[in-house]
Amino acid sequence: MNWKRNSWTLLVAGLFVAGFTNCSDWTETDNEWVLESGNTVTNKPESYYHNLRTWKASDHSISFGWYSGWGEPTVSTTNMLAGIPDSMDIVSLWGNWSNLSEGKIKDLREVQQKKGTKVVFCSFTSYVGQNFTPAEYNTDEATRNEFWGWKEGDSEAINAAIAKYAKAIADSVFKYNYDG
């Protein structure tokens, strides 16, 4: 009985030792390319972009999408307009579309001019001046209304405030050369 127990112990110990000494291949590191980045390359030949712009100018189904989280340009195009699919015809920015840095302006121009993508922005408005009131006048509702000229019950003042607000929106479209 003792001989059987010792045999099993020796067998298990032998397998255990063999497992650690005979499987050294998996401990060697191999460089393996797992991600193909062909779809995110931003330096394609000019002929590619010419054909892309020609296709976008043709009669085809329009691709429209919204984009939020537009960030500053970095080495990765993850949060850049340059990273959106080339096939997008129109992109609507949801946020981060005002007070653009030089890097964001360059990103915007490249997408518009190189890819032929139309870039618009949207703003959901619950009051006149939302997203366009200068910070020093956006401290409270009364100060904001005074800046825009909004006077409750005065339809002429309200119409003038709405016109001033619409001009501020249009000025942003023209300032950054948005497509709408």
CSV table of C-alpha atoms in Angstrom, one decimal:
chain,number,residue,atom,x,y,z
A,1,MET,CA,0.0,0.0,0.0
A,2,ASN,CA,2.8,2.3,0.8
A,3,TRP,CA,4.4,1.5,-2.6
A,4,LYS,CA,1.2,2.6,-4.4
A,5,ARG,CA,1.0,5.8,-2.5
A,6,ASN,CA,4.6,6.6,-3.2
A,7,SER,CA,4.2,5.8,-6.9
A,8,TRP,CA,1.3,8.3,-7.2
A,9,THR,CA,3.3,11.0,-5.4
A,10,LEU,CA,6.3,10.4,-7.6
A,11,LEU,CA,4.1,10.5,-10.7
A,12,VAL,CA,2.4,13.8,-9.7
A,13,ALA,CA,5.7,15.4,-8.7
A,14,GLY,CA,7.2,14.3,-12.1
A,15,LEU,CA,4.4,15.7,-14.1
A,16,PHE,CA,4.6,18.9,-12.1
A,17,VAL,CA,8.4,19.3,-12.7
A,18,ALA,CA,7.9,18.3,-16.4
A,19,GLY,CA,5.2,21.0,-16.8
A,20,PHE,CA,7.6,23.7,-15.7
A,21,THR,CA,10.7,22.5,-17.6
A,22,ASN,CA,9.2,21.5,-20.9
A,23,CYS,CA,7.0,24.5,-21.7
A,24,SER,CA,9.5,27.2,-22.0
A,25,ASP,CA,8.2,28.4,-25.5
A,26,TRP,CA,5.4,30.3,-24.1
A,27,THR,CA,7.7,32.4,-21.9
A,28,GLU,CA,9.5,33.9,-25.0
A,29,THR,CA,7.9,37.1,-26.2
A,30,ASP,CA,7.0,37.4,-29.9
A,31,ASN,CA,6.1,40.7,-31.6
A,32,GLU,CA,2.8,40.3,-33.2
A,33,TRP,CA,0.9,43.0,-35.1
A,34,VAL,CA,-2.7,42.8,-34.0
A,35,LEU,CA,-4.1,46.2,-35.1
A,36,GLU,CA,-4.2,47.2,-38.7
A,37,SER,CA,-4.5,51.0,-38.8
A,38,GLY,CA,-5.1,51.4,-42.6
A,39,ASN,CA,-8.5,53.0,-42.0
A,40,THR,CA,-7.1,55.6,-39.7
A,41,VAL,CA,-4.2,56.7,-41.7
A,42,THR,CA,-4.4,60.5,-42.2
A,43,ASN,CA,-1.7,60.9,-44.8
A,44,LYS,CA,-3.2,59.2,-47.8
A,45,PRO,CA,-2.2,60.4,-51.3
A,46,GLU,CA,-3.7,63.5,-52.7
A,47,SER,CA,-5.3,61.3,-55.5
A,48,TYR,CA,-7.3,59.5,-52.8
A,49,TYR,CA,-8.7,62.8,-51.4
A,50,HIS,CA,-9.4,64.1,-54.9
A,51,ASN,CA,-11.4,61.0,-55.7
A,52,LEU,CA,-13.2,61.3,-52.3
A,53,ARG,CA,-14.2,64.9,-53.0
A,54,THR,CA,-15.4,64.0,-56.5
A,55,TRP,CA,-17.5,61.2,-55.1
A,56,LYS,CA,-19.0,63.5,-52.4
A,57,ALA,CA,-19.9,66.0,-55.2
A,58,SER,CA,-21.7,63.3,-57.1
A,59,ASP,CA,-25.3,62.2,-56.8
A,60,HIS,CA,-25.2,59.6,-53.9
A,61,SER,CA,-26.9,58.8,-50.6
A,62,ILE,CA,-25.8,61.4,-48.0
A,63,SER,CA,-24.1,60.2,-44.8
A,64,PHE,CA,-24.9,62.4,-41.8
A,65,GLY,CA,-23.8,61.9,-38.3
A,66,TRP,CA,-23.3,63.8,-35.1
A,67,TYR,CA,-20.0,64.1,-33.3
A,68,SER,CA,-19.5,64.9,-29.6
A,69,GLY,CA,-16.3,65.0,-27.7
A,70,TRP,CA,-14.3,66.9,-30.2
A,71,GLY,CA,-11.0,67.4,-28.5
A,72,GLU,CA,-7.6,69.0,-29.1
A,73,PRO,CA,-5.4,67.5,-31.8
A,74,THR,CA,-3.0,64.8,-30.5
A,75,VAL,CA,-1.0,62.0,-32.0
A,76,SER,CA,-4.2,59.9,-32.0
A,77,THR,CA,-7.2,61.0,-34.1
A,78,THR,CA,-9.6,59.4,-31.6
A,79,ASN,CA,-11.1,62.8,-30.5
A,80,MET,CA,-10.4,64.7,-33.7
A,81,LEU,CA,-12.5,65.4,-36.8
A,82,ALA,CA,-9.7,63.9,-38.8
A,83,GLY,CA,-10.7,60.5,-37.2
A,84,ILE,CA,-14.3,60.4,-38.5
A,85,PRO,CA,-14.9,58.1,-41.4
A,86,ASP,CA,-14.0,59.6,-44.8
A,87,SER,CA,-17.4,58.6,-46.2
A,88,MET,CA,-19.2,61.1,-43.9
A,89,ASP,CA,-20.8,63.9,-46.0
A,90,ILE,CA,-22.1,66.0,-43.1
A,91,VAL,CA,-21.0,66.0,-39.5
A,92,SER,CA,-23.0,67.9,-36.8
A,93,LEU,CA,-20.9,69.0,-33.8
A,94,TRP,CA,-22.6,68.6,-30.5
A,95,GLY,CA,-20.5,70.7,-28.2
A,96,ASN,CA,-17.0,72.1,-28.2
A,97,TRP,CA,-17.7,74.1,-31.4
A,98,SER,CA,-16.9,77.6,-30.0
A,99,ASN,CA,-13.8,79.3,-28.9
A,100,LEU,CA,-11.7,77.0,-31.1
A,101,SER,CA,-7.9,76.7,-30.7
A,102,GLU,CA,-5.5,77.0,-33.6
A,103,GLY,CA,-5.2,73.2,-33.5
A,104,LYS,CA,-9.0,72.7,-33.8
A,105,ILE,CA,-9.3,75.2,-36.6
A,106,LYS,CA,-6.6,73.3,-38.5
A,107,ASP,CA,-8.4,70.0,-37.9
A,108,LEU,CA,-11.7,71.6,-39.1
A,109,ARG,CA,-10.1,73.0,-42.2
A,110,GLU,CA,-8.4,69.8,-43.1
A,111,VAL,CA,-11.7,67.8,-42.9
A,112,GLN,CA,-13.6,70.4,-44.9
A,113,GLN,CA,-11.0,71.0,-47.6
A,114,LYS,CA,-9.2,67.7,-47.8
A,115,LYS,CA,-12.1,65.3,-47.3
A,116,GLY,CA,-14.9,67.6,-48.6
A,117,THR,CA,-16.9,67.0,-45.4
A,118,LYS,CA,-19.5,69.6,-44.4
A,119,VAL,CA,-19.3,70.5,-40.7
A,120,VAL,CA,-22.2,72.1,-38.9
A,121,PHE,CA,-22.9,72.7,-35.3
A,122,CYS,CA,-26.1,72.4,-33.3
A,123,SER,CA,-27.3,74.0,-30.1
A,124,PHE,CA,-30.4,73.2,-28.2
A,125,THR,CA,-31.7,76.5,-26.9
A,126,SER,CA,-34.0,77.0,-23.9
A,127,TYR,CA,-33.4,80.7,-23.6
A,128,VAL,CA,-32.0,83.6,-25.7
A,129,GLY,CA,-28.3,83.7,-25.4
A,130,GLN,CA,-27.6,80.1,-24.5
A,131,ASN,CA,-24.1,79.1,-25.5
A,132,PHE,CA,-23.4,82.6,-26.8
A,133,THR,CA,-23.6,84.9,-23.8
A,134,PRO,CA,-20.2,86.2,-22.7
A,135,ALA,CA,-19.2,84.8,-19.3
A,136,GLU,CA,-19.3,88.2,-17.6
A,137,TYR,CA,-23.0,88.6,-18.6
A,138,ASN,CA,-24.0,85.0,-17.9
A,139,THR,CA,-24.0,85.3,-14.1
A,140,ASP,CA,-27.8,85.3,-13.7
A,141,GLU,CA,-30.9,85.5,-15.8
A,142,ALA,CA,-31.4,89.3,-15.2
A,143,THR,CA,-27.9,90.1,-16.3
A,144,ARG,CA,-28.1,87.8,-19.3
A,145,ASN,CA,-31.5,89.3,-20.4
A,146,GLU,CA,-30.1,92.8,-20.0
A,147,PHE,CA,-27.1,91.9,-22.3
A,148,TRP,CA,-29.4,90.6,-25.0
A,149,GLY,CA,-32.0,93.3,-24.5
A,150,TRP,CA,-34.8,90.8,-23.6
A,151,LYS,CA,-37.7,92.5,-21.7
A,152,GLU,CA,-40.5,90.3,-20.7
A,153,GLY,CA,-43.8,91.5,-22.2
A,154,ASP,CA,-42.2,93.9,-24.7
A,155,SER,CA,-42.6,92.1,-28.0
A,156,GLU,CA,-40.4,94.7,-29.8
A,157,ALA,CA,-37.5,94.2,-27.4
A,158,ILE,CA,-38.0,90.4,-27.5
A,159,ASN,CA,-37.8,90.4,-31.3
A,160,ALA,CA,-34.7,92.6,-31.2
A,161,ALA,CA,-33.1,90.2,-28.6
A,162,ILE,CA,-33.9,87.2,-30.9
A,163,ALA,CA,-32.4,89.0,-33.9
A,164,LYS,CA,-29.2,89.9,-31.8
A,165,TYR,CA,-29.0,86.2,-30.8
A,166,ALA,CA,-29.4,85.0,-34.4
A,167,LYS,CA,-26.7,87.4,-35.5
A,168,ALA,CA,-24.3,85.9,-32.8
A,169,ILE,CA,-25.0,82.4,-34.1
A,170,ALA,CA,-24.4,83.5,-37.7
A,171,ASP,CA,-21.2,85.3,-36.7
A,172,SER,CA,-19.9,82.1,-35.2
A,173,VAL,CA,-20.8,80.2,-38.4
A,174,PHE,CA,-18.9,82.8,-40.4
A,175,LYS,CA,-16.0,83.2,-38.0
A,176,TYR,CA,-15.1,79.5,-38.0
A,177,ASN,CA,-16.3,78.9,-41.6
A,178,TYR,CA,-18.8,76.2,-40.6
A,179,ASP,CA,-21.2,75.0,-43.2
A,180,GLY,CA,-24.2,75.7,-41.0
